[in-house]
XYZ file of N, CA, C and O in Angstrom:
620
model
N -118.639 -121.533 -19.491
C -119.559 -122.560 -19.982
C -118.831 -123.741 -20.119
O -117.307 -123.926 -20.666
N -120.047 -124.671 -19.495
C -119.235 -125.877 -19.510
C -118.993 -127.034 -20.959
O -117.853 -127.736 -21.112
N -119.434 -126.426 -22.035
C -119.328 -126.946 -23.456
C -117.746 -126.667 -23.559
O -117.063 -127.662 -24.188
N -117.670 -125.127 -23.627
C -116.445 -124.631 -24.590
C -115.095 -125.233 -23.500
O -114.072 -125.599 -23.963
N -115.239 -125.384 -22.055
C -114.111 -125.827 -21.264
C -113.957 -127.377 -21.539
O -112.583 -128.092 -21.915
N -114.971 -128.320 -21.889
C -114.842 -129.620 -22.424
C -113.859 -129.670 -23.756
O -112.863 -130.879 -24.025
N -114.386 -128.720 -24.467
C -113.686 -128.867 -25.733
C -112.536 -128.237 -25.929
O -111.693 -129.205 -26.494
N -111.931 -127.425 -24.952
C -110.597 -127.103 -25.004
C -109.655 -128.344 -24.053
O -108.858 -128.523 -24.760
N -110.629 -129.142 -23.455
C -109.599 -129.879 -22.253
C -109.486 -131.214 -23.489
O -108.397 -131.722 -23.995
N -110.514 -131.428 -24.137
C -110.228 -132.567 -25.267
C -109.406 -131.869 -26.289
O -108.379 -133.099 -26.594
N -109.271 -130.885 -26.794
C -108.263 -130.565 -27.744
C -106.828 -130.627 -27.372
O -106.037 -131.343 -27.839
N -106.578 -130.180 -26.069
C -105.205 -130.351 -25.486
C -105.001 -131.652 -25.008
O -103.819 -132.006 -25.420
N -105.865 -132.761 -24.913
C -105.545 -133.989 -24.694
C -105.104 -134.799 -26.062
O -104.436 -135.786 -25.955
N -106.059 -134.333 -27.086
C -105.751 -134.976 -28.384
C -104.846 -134.181 -29.127
O -104.408 -135.214 -29.996
N -104.545 -133.123 -29.368
C -103.948 -132.221 -30.085
C -102.502 -132.317 -30.201
O -101.784 -132.302 -31.027
N -101.994 -132.612 -29.099
C -100.400 -132.781 -28.775
C -99.520 -133.559 -28.407
O -98.407 -133.529 -28.681
N -100.422 -134.731 -28.351
C -99.482 -135.894 -28.318
C -99.072 -136.236 -26.775
O -99.640 -134.992 -25.836
N -98.304 -136.887 -25.975
C -97.642 -137.359 -24.993
C -96.173 -136.770 -24.985
O -95.588 -136.939 -26.128
N -95.496 -136.423 -24.216
C -94.624 -136.181 -23.896
C -93.678 -137.624 -23.760
O -94.123 -138.067 -22.870
N -92.696 -137.843 -24.654
C -91.992 -139.342 -24.057
C -90.559 -139.238 -23.343
O -90.224 -139.902 -22.635
N -89.726 -138.026 -23.808
C -88.528 -138.058 -23.049
C -88.587 -136.653 -22.897
O -88.823 -136.019 -24.249
N -87.539 -136.411 -22.540
C -86.948 -134.547 -22.306
C -85.257 -134.877 -22.179
O -84.870 -135.636 -21.166
N -84.660 -134.405 -22.793
C -82.945 -134.248 -22.819
C -82.559 -132.648 -22.862
O -82.980 -131.923 -23.825
N -81.667 -132.676 -22.032
C -80.719 -131.628 -21.918
C -79.538 -131.133 -22.426
O -78.789 -132.221 -22.019
N -79.407 -130.383 -22.975
C -78.077 -129.980 -23.548
C -77.004 -129.470 -23.133
O -76.924 -128.753 -22.131
N -75.583 -129.800 -23.205
C -74.588 -129.335 -22.764
C -74.138 -127.982 -23.364
O -74.703 -127.618 -24.468
N -73.593 -127.011 -22.458
C -73.230 -125.756 -22.914
C -71.837 -125.802 -23.189
O -70.997 -126.087 -22.434
N -71.359 -125.022 -24.033
C -70.232 -124.802 -24.269
C -69.565 -123.278 -23.789
O -68.109 -123.249 -23.813
N -70.362 -122.945 -22.596
C -70.137 -121.649 -21.915
C -69.800 -120.389 -23.016
O -70.408 -120.302 -23.615
N -68.720 -119.497 -22.775
C -68.457 -118.357 -23.333
C -67.912 -118.496 -24.927
O -66.714 -119.284 -24.691
N -68.625 -118.500 -26.081
C -68.039 -118.991 -27.204
C -68.058 -117.448 -28.329
O -68.774 -117.105 -28.022
N -66.624 -117.481 -28.672
C -66.198 -115.989 -29.551
C -66.116 -116.712 -30.861
O -65.330 -117.566 -30.911
N -66.374 -115.561 -31.504
C -65.904 -116.063 -33.314
C -65.917 -114.795 -34.097
O -66.432 -114.027 -33.882
N -64.904 -115.172 -35.146
C -64.563 -114.117 -35.777
C -65.168 -114.629 -37.501
O -64.902 -113.797 -38.083
N -65.373 -115.931 -37.526
C -65.738 -116.537 -38.739
C -67.019 -116.272 -38.926
O -68.061 -116.501 -38.421
N -66.942 -116.409 -40.618
C -68.701 -116.581 -41.126
C -68.950 -118.020 -41.067
O -69.941 -118.502 -41.784
N -68.014 -118.852 -40.715
C -68.562 -120.582 -40.640
C -69.367 -120.765 -39.209
O -68.904 -119.961 -38.546
N -70.304 -121.329 -39.161
C -70.915 -121.647 -38.040
C -70.081 -122.334 -37.045
O -69.605 -123.781 -37.198
N -70.392 -122.099 -35.602
C -69.719 -122.559 -34.506
C -70.310 -122.916 -33.561
O -71.823 -122.486 -33.140
N -70.179 -124.329 -33.078
C -71.400 -124.805 -32.028
C -71.480 -124.521 -30.707
O -70.384 -124.028 -29.975
N -72.383 -123.711 -29.880
C -72.360 -123.481 -28.552
C -73.236 -124.303 -27.509
O -72.671 -124.053 -26.433
N -74.406 -125.544 -28.146
C -75.028 -126.178 -27.135
C -75.432 -127.343 -28.118
O -75.676 -127.158 -29.480
N -75.491 -128.663 -27.653
C -75.540 -129.627 -28.469
C -76.962 -130.416 -27.208
O -76.476 -130.686 -26.026
N -77.341 -131.331 -28.233
C -78.172 -132.073 -27.287
C -78.299 -133.354 -27.935
O -78.549 -133.257 -29.488
N -78.471 -134.609 -27.519
C -78.649 -136.033 -28.447
C -79.986 -136.470 -27.581
O -80.545 -136.351 -26.600
N -80.627 -137.133 -28.792
C -82.430 -137.482 -28.517
C -82.249 -139.012 -29.135
O -82.162 -138.767 -30.611
N -82.905 -139.893 -29.000
C -83.454 -141.227 -29.796
C -84.768 -140.959 -29.823
O -85.231 -141.562 -28.923
N -85.566 -140.806 -30.790
C -87.007 -140.991 -30.816
C -86.976 -142.084 -31.025
O -86.830 -143.311 -31.611
N -88.278 -142.463 -30.165
C -88.954 -143.783 -29.993
C -89.782 -144.144 -30.734
O -90.191 -145.540 -30.937
N -90.184 -143.509 -32.238
C -91.367 -143.774 -33.152
C -90.723 -143.130 -34.234
O -90.421 -141.674 -33.734
N -90.905 -143.594 -35.407
C -90.546 -142.690 -36.478
C -91.600 -141.152 -36.831
O -91.425 -140.163 -37.251
N -93.083 -141.340 -36.416
C -93.904 -139.903 -36.370
C -93.583 -139.335 -35.061
O -94.438 -138.534 -35.251
N -93.077 -139.323 -34.127
C -92.629 -138.292 -33.136
C -91.985 -137.323 -33.515
O -91.367 -136.826 -34.797
N -92.347 -136.423 -33.095
C -92.160 -134.864 -33.270
C -91.117 -134.342 -32.073
O -91.007 -135.163 -31.458
N -89.950 -133.754 -32.747
C -89.077 -133.124 -31.739
C -89.196 -131.716 -31.099
O -89.161 -130.894 -32.014
N -89.759 -130.994 -30.167
C -89.762 -129.925 -29.751
C -88.376 -129.415 -28.963
O -87.921 -130.082 -28.035
N -87.886 -128.182 -29.839
C -86.919 -128.404 -29.212
C -87.044 -126.522 -28.589
O -87.449 -125.839 -29.324
N -86.421 -126.318 -27.853
C -86.263 -124.912 -26.847
C -84.899 -124.772 -26.611
O -83.736 -125.389 -26.034
N -84.683 -123.518 -27.482
C -83.019 -122.984 -27.316
C -83.040 -121.735 -26.774
O -83.968 -120.727 -26.980
N -81.895 -121.414 -26.129
C -81.800 -119.840 -25.582
C -80.116 -119.784 -26.025
O -79.457 -120.726 -25.520
N -79.329 -118.660 -26.413
C -78.542 -118.103 -26.815
C -78.115 -116.954 -25.445
O -79.006 -116.423 -25.371
N -77.209 -117.443 -24.904
C -76.947 -116.563 -23.483
C -76.201 -115.128 -24.059
O -75.415 -114.991 -24.297
N -76.713 -114.116 -23.639
C -76.398 -112.687 -23.535
C -75.345 -112.730 -24.406
O -74.006 -112.535 -24.453
N -75.799 -112.270 -25.888
C -75.089 -112.246 -26.972
C -74.340 -110.831 -26.898
O -75.101 -109.862 -26.754
N -73.374 -110.818 -27.611
C -72.353 -109.376 -27.504
C -72.147 -109.016 -28.919
O -71.651 -110.363 -29.802
N -71.796 -107.920 -29.609
C -70.796 -108.037 -30.618
C -70.263 -107.154 -30.829
O -70.078 -105.994 -29.665
N -68.946 -106.896 -31.410
C -67.945 -106.462 -31.435
C -67.556 -105.913 -33.065
O -66.554 -106.805 -33.435
N -68.428 -105.171 -33.559
C -68.448 -104.901 -35.331
C -68.649 -106.163 -35.885
O -68.697 -105.796 -37.323
N -69.228 -107.139 -35.492
C -69.664 -108.075 -36.283
C -71.274 -108.453 -35.968
O -71.524 -108.397 -35.066
N -72.278 -108.975 -36.937
C -73.397 -108.935 -37.106
C -73.547 -110.924 -36.344
O -73.099 -111.440 -37.155
N -74.606 -110.922 -35.500
C -74.623 -112.448 -35.146
C -75.710 -112.975 -35.910
O -76.994 -112.386 -35.648
N -75.407 -114.230 -36.090
C -76.452 -115.457 -36.807
C -76.777 -116.268 -35.577
O -75.216 -116.664 -35.192
N -77.620 -116.776 -35.555
C -77.842 -117.858 -34.627
C -78.951 -119.130 -35.182
O -79.900 -118.395 -35.295
N -78.655 -120.405 -34.956
C -79.606 -121.261 -35.723
C -79.390 -122.355 -35.467
O -78.219 -123.089 -34.575
N -80.556 -123.435 -35.127
C -80.794 -124.639 -35.088
C -80.317 -125.752 -35.979
O -80.496 -125.117 -37.249
N -79.690 -126.481 -35.733
C -79.244 -127.819 -36.669
C -79.429 -129.106 -36.375
O -79.345 -129.248 -34.972
N -79.612 -130.230 -37.225
C -79.534 -131.387 -37.158
C -78.563 -131.931 -37.894
O -78.408 -131.697 -39.093
N -77.592 -132.395 -36.978
C -76.035 -132.946 -37.322
C -75.672 -131.747 -38.297
O -75.528 -130.691 -37.580
N -75.233 -131.453 -39.857
C -74.710 -130.447 -40.089
C -75.591 -129.827 -41.284
O -75.583 -128.424 -41.756
N -76.980 -129.825 -40.801
C -78.063 -129.185 -41.846
C -78.921 -128.383 -40.788
O -79.506 -128.910 -39.852
N -78.980 -127.202 -41.412
C -79.635 -126.370 -40.639
C -81.431 -126.491 -41.015
O -81.455 -126.767 -41.775
N -81.815 -126.673 -39.591
C -83.724 -127.091 -39.371
C -84.006 -125.829 -39.201
O -85.816 -126.188 -39.326
N -83.720 -124.595 -39.614
C -84.652 -123.036 -38.938
C -84.719 -122.417 -40.331
O -83.656 -122.595 -41.474
N -85.787 -122.297 -40.916
C -86.368 -121.349 -41.507
C -86.114 -119.795 -41.541
O -85.538 -119.725 -40.336
N -86.325 -119.125 -42.707
C -85.977 -117.927 -42.398
C -87.380 -117.075 -41.077
O -86.794 -116.420 -40.330
N -88.272 -117.574 -40.954
C -89.106 -117.428 -40.010
C -88.891 -117.482 -38.621
O -89.294 -117.066 -37.520
N -88.243 -118.858 -38.380
C -87.478 -119.034 -36.920
C -86.500 -119.336 -36.449
O -85.976 -120.418 -35.569
N -85.420 -118.806 -37.360
C -84.072 -118.591 -36.724
C -84.491 -117.758 -35.447
O -84.658 -117.202 -35.081
N -83.228 -118.388 -34.399
C -82.974 -117.697 -33.305
C -82.889 -116.124 -33.479
O -83.418 -115.189 -32.739
N -81.515 -115.726 -34.509
C -81.294 -114.552 -34.722
C -80.644 -114.696 -36.055
O -80.076 -115.068 -36.748
N -81.075 -113.725 -37.000
C -80.692 -113.766 -38.228
C -79.189 -112.900 -38.669
O -78.140 -113.150 -39.163
N -79.683 -111.688 -37.866
C -78.658 -110.286 -38.376
C -78.614 -109.639 -37.011
O -78.819 -108.524 -37.351
N -78.220 -109.963 -35.694
C -78.412 -109.305 -34.512
C -77.025 -107.820 -34.733
O -75.860 -108.732 -35.278
N -77.357 -106.947 -34.243
C -76.547 -105.909 -34.545
C -76.662 -105.188 -35.717
O -75.865 -104.159 -36.303
N -77.442 -105.781 -36.730
C -77.475 -104.555 -37.814
C -77.648 -103.060 -37.443
O -78.400 -102.919 -36.416
N -76.824 -102.219 -38.495
C -76.984 -100.714 -37.798
C -75.909 -100.724 -36.837
O -75.692 -99.353 -36.753
N -75.181 -101.679 -36.440
C -74.147 -100.709 -35.250
C -73.136 -100.382 -36.146
O -72.730 -100.622 -37.069
N -72.512 -99.359 -35.292
C -71.113 -99.055 -36.147
C -69.905 -99.640 -35.674
O -69.856 -100.488 -34.924
N -69.040 -100.024 -36.665
C -67.716 -100.565 -36.337
C -66.734 -99.985 -35.546
O -65.796 -99.349 -35.865
N -67.151 -99.669 -34.374
C -66.351 -98.791 -33.159
C -65.320 -100.000 -32.439
O -64.622 -99.791 -31.752
N -65.425 -101.259 -32.358
C -65.074 -102.219 -31.831
C -65.668 -102.583 -30.077
O -65.476 -103.523 -29.360
N -66.981 -101.344 -29.753
C -67.449 -101.374 -28.616
C -68.322 -102.551 -28.548
O -68.804 -102.966 -29.620
N -68.501 -103.245 -27.408
C -69.623 -104.564 -26.755
C -70.438 -103.841 -26.944
O -70.845 -102.826 -26.381
N -71.306 -104.510 -27.225
C -72.903 -104.152 -27.153
C -74.138 -105.485 -26.674
O -73.971 -106.437 -27.488
N -73.849 -105.559 -25.367
C -74.562 -106.543 -24.637
C -76.221 -106.680 -24.855
O -76.760 -105.463 -24.750
N -76.586 -107.753 -25.397
C -78.294 -108.139 -25.251
C -78.673 -108.949 -24.312
O -77.732 -109.831 -23.696
N -80.030 -108.968 -24.049
C -80.616 -109.947 -23.012
C -80.177 -111.662 -24.065
O -80.341 -111.364 -24.757
N -80.562 -112.154 -23.116
C -80.889 -113.683 -23.919
C -81.791 -113.729 -24.597
O -82.904 -112.866 -24.546
N -81.514 -114.672 -25.434
C -82.625 -114.865 -26.793
C -83.056 -116.172 -26.625
O -82.089 -116.963 -26.926
N -84.354 -116.577 -26.934
C -84.759 -117.785 -27.124
C -85.744 -118.168 -28.338
O -85.985 -117.190 -28.783
N -85.794 -119.216 -28.599
C -86.423 -119.827 -29.794
C -86.870 -121.235 -29.642
O -86.006 -121.953 -28.823
N -88.226 -121.371 -30.339
C -88.642 -122.959 -30.285
C -89.231 -123.143 -31.569
O -89.661 -122.399 -31.766
N -88.554 -124.251 -31.892
C -89.310 -125.047 -32.565
C -89.708 -126.468 -33.075
O -89.398 -127.216 -31.961
N -90.281 -126.878 -34.026
C -90.448 -128.385 -33.894
C -89.923 -128.989 -34.998
O -89.849 -128.425 -36.552
N -89.308 -130.135 -35.037
C -88.315 -130.879 -36.092
C -89.011 -132.203 -36.328
O -89.311 -133.013 -35.230
N -89.430 -132.785 -37.310
C -90.072 -134.607 -37.412
C -88.819 -134.733 -38.559
O -88.428 -135.195 -39.335
N -87.959 -135.755 -37.401
C -86.672 -136.612 -37.963
C -87.273 -137.489 -38.703
O -86.460 -138.086 -39.642
N -88.502 -138.021 -38.728
C -88.903 -139.398 -39.339
C -88.103 -140.425 -39.168
O -87.730 -141.165 -40.267
N -87.463 -141.115 -37.892
C -86.391 -141.809 -37.881
C -86.452 -142.272 -36.372
O -86.891 -141.523 -35.660
N -86.019 -143.162 -36.410
C -85.780 -143.799 -34.835
C -84.331 -143.712 -34.284
O -83.906 -144.332 -33.592
N -83.358 -143.067 -35.490
C -82.043 -143.222 -35.017
C -81.925 -141.816 -34.218
O -82.706 -141.154 -34.064
N -80.599 -142.091 -33.277
C -80.466 -140.765 -32.605
C -80.286 -139.573 -33.415
O -79.420 -139.531 -34.390
N -80.588 -138.545 -32.806
C -80.548 -137.282 -33.276
C -79.676 -136.226 -32.388
O -80.042 -136.321 -31.342
N -78.916 -135.765 -33.111
C -77.940 -134.448 -32.371
C -78.200 -133.295 -32.964
O -78.017 -132.962 -34.229
N -78.686 -132.437 -32.040
C -79.378 -130.856 -32.450
C -78.207 -130.274 -31.680
O -77.495 -130.683 -30.369
N -77.854 -129.238 -32.133
C -77.126 -128.014 -31.887
C -77.600 -126.694 -32.332
O -78.725 -126.539 -33.124
N -77.002 -125.718 -31.714
C -77.744 -124.170 -32.075
C -75.884 -124.048 -32.443
O -74.811 -123.925 -31.367
N -75.482 -123.459 -33.553
C -74.724 -122.787 -33.747
C -74.741 -121.217 -34.138
O -76.037 -120.798 -34.319
N -73.621 -120.587 -33.808
C -73.550 -119.080 -34.262
C -72.346 -119.051 -35.133
O -71.370 -119.652 -35.302
N -72.671 -117.698 -35.922
C -71.656 -117.136 -36.945
C -71.568 -115.757 -36.801
O -72.356 -115.087 -36.296
N -70.686 -115.358 -37.442
C -70.783 -113.636 -37.649
C -70.806 -113.742 -39.449
O -70.202 -114.537 -39.863
N -71.901 -112.686 -39.453
C -72.681 -112.665 -40.734
C -72.027 -111.423 -41.368
O -72.066 -111.923 -42.755
N -71.451 -110.452 -40.870
C -71.192 -109.338 -41.756
C -69.985 -108.810 -40.752
O -70.229 -108.701 -39.525
N -69.221 -107.785 -41.167
C -68.261 -107.149 -40.636
C -66.974 -108.093 -40.215
O -66.842 -108.934 -40.714
N -66.067 -107.003 -39.768
C -64.932 -107.880 -39.367
C -64.770 -107.848 -38.001
O -63.560 -108.421 -37.701
N -65.177 -107.994 -37.264
C -64.922 -108.214 -35.760
C -65.491 -109.589 -35.145
O -65.318 -110.460 -35.623
N -65.752 -109.612 -33.754
C -66.152 -110.329 -32.965
C -67.569 -110.473 -32.361
O -68.197 -109.636 -32.365
N -67.989 -111.707 -32.456
C -69.419 -112.161 -31.857
C -69.215 -113.096 -30.828
O -68.107 -113.492 -30.970
N -69.814 -112.899 -29.947
C -69.857 -113.768 -28.505
C -70.641 -113.908 -27.603
O -71.926 -113.236 -27.771
N -71.094 -115.281 -27.449
C -72.502 -115.413 -26.471
C -71.900 -116.524 -25.281
O -70.797 -116.592 -25.515
N -72.749 -116.629 -24.520
C -72.317 -117.019 -23.149
C -71.837 -116.558 -21.909
O -71.572 -116.863 -21.080
N -71.806 -115.171 -22.213
C -71.083 -113.897 -21.191
C -72.115 -113.617 -20.508
O -72.385 -112.449 -20.846
N -72.435 -114.394 -19.348
C -73.303 -113.664 -18.516
C -74.853 -114.327 -18.311
O -75.494 -114.255 -17.491
N -75.099 -115.119 -19.588
C -76.203 -116.129 -19.563
C -75.702 -117.285 -20.346
O -74.920 -117.534 -20.917
N -76.618 -118.545 -19.765
C -76.143 -119.841 -20.811
C -76.540 -119.944 -21.897
O -77.945 -119.487 -22.239
N -75.985 -120.629 -22.385
C -76.439 -121.553 -23.858
C -77.058 -122.448 -23.820
O -76.217 -123.496 -23.475
N -77.930 -123.148 -23.907
C -78.836 -124.183 -23.468
C -79.836 -124.453 -24.988
O -80.373 -123.912 -25.673
N -80.202 -125.999 -25.040
C -80.820 -126.643 -25.802
C -81.601 -127.864 -25.007
O -80.941 -128.665 -24.135
N -83.025 -127.851 -25.207
C -83.304 -128.724 -24.535
C -84.307 -129.515 -25.900
O -85.290 -128.776 -26.647
N -84.580 -131.130 -25.899
C -85.124 -131.382 -27.086
C -86.160 -132.289 -26.419
O -85.939 -133.187 -24.955
N -87.357 -132.076 -26.688
C -88.621 -133.077 -26.191
C -89.420 -133.850 -26.882
O -89.841 -133.180 -28.092
N -89.448 -135.017 -26.753
C -90.031 -135.944 -27.818
C -91.669 -135.901 -27.478
O -91.823 -136.111 -26.398
N -92.091 -135.812 -28.648
C -93.547 -135.495 -28.418
C -94.381 -136.608 -29.375
O -93.988 -136.954 -30.589
N -94.733 -137.683 -28.759
C -95.733 -138.867 -29.624
C -96.812 -138.429 -30.279
O -97.740 -137.578 -29.696
N -97.210 -139.086 -31.459
C -98.395 -138.375 -32.263
C -99.391 -139.302 -31.455
O -99.500 -139.914 -31.088
């Protein structure tokens, strides 16, 4: 039906804005942690061209492992977490694992969120991991890349 196709095309053209720039983040490679404090695994910088721009973040945590610890992975801007409980990369991967010290390998985990910085200053986005429970080690990037991509979307 031509009317429905035109409506979809118009919605796509006006509803999402235009991509202004794409920045690809650096990866820290394999990162292991025994800490409940967050450690950076990948970073990207982007400078929005307008205060009403949105930043679409595409994040991947590469092949997470746990050895007695539960893994949390979250998006941050500067030192501030910007993910809600619904869009965290993972809150508690490894829940229910026994404390045997054995590694448990998982496939890459991805998550996407939209952030509104309301600024034209450079924004530093990171993905950070921490051990949330247990006394063991969590590890990422062992067999898969940790990546973050920032895409500026103009209003």
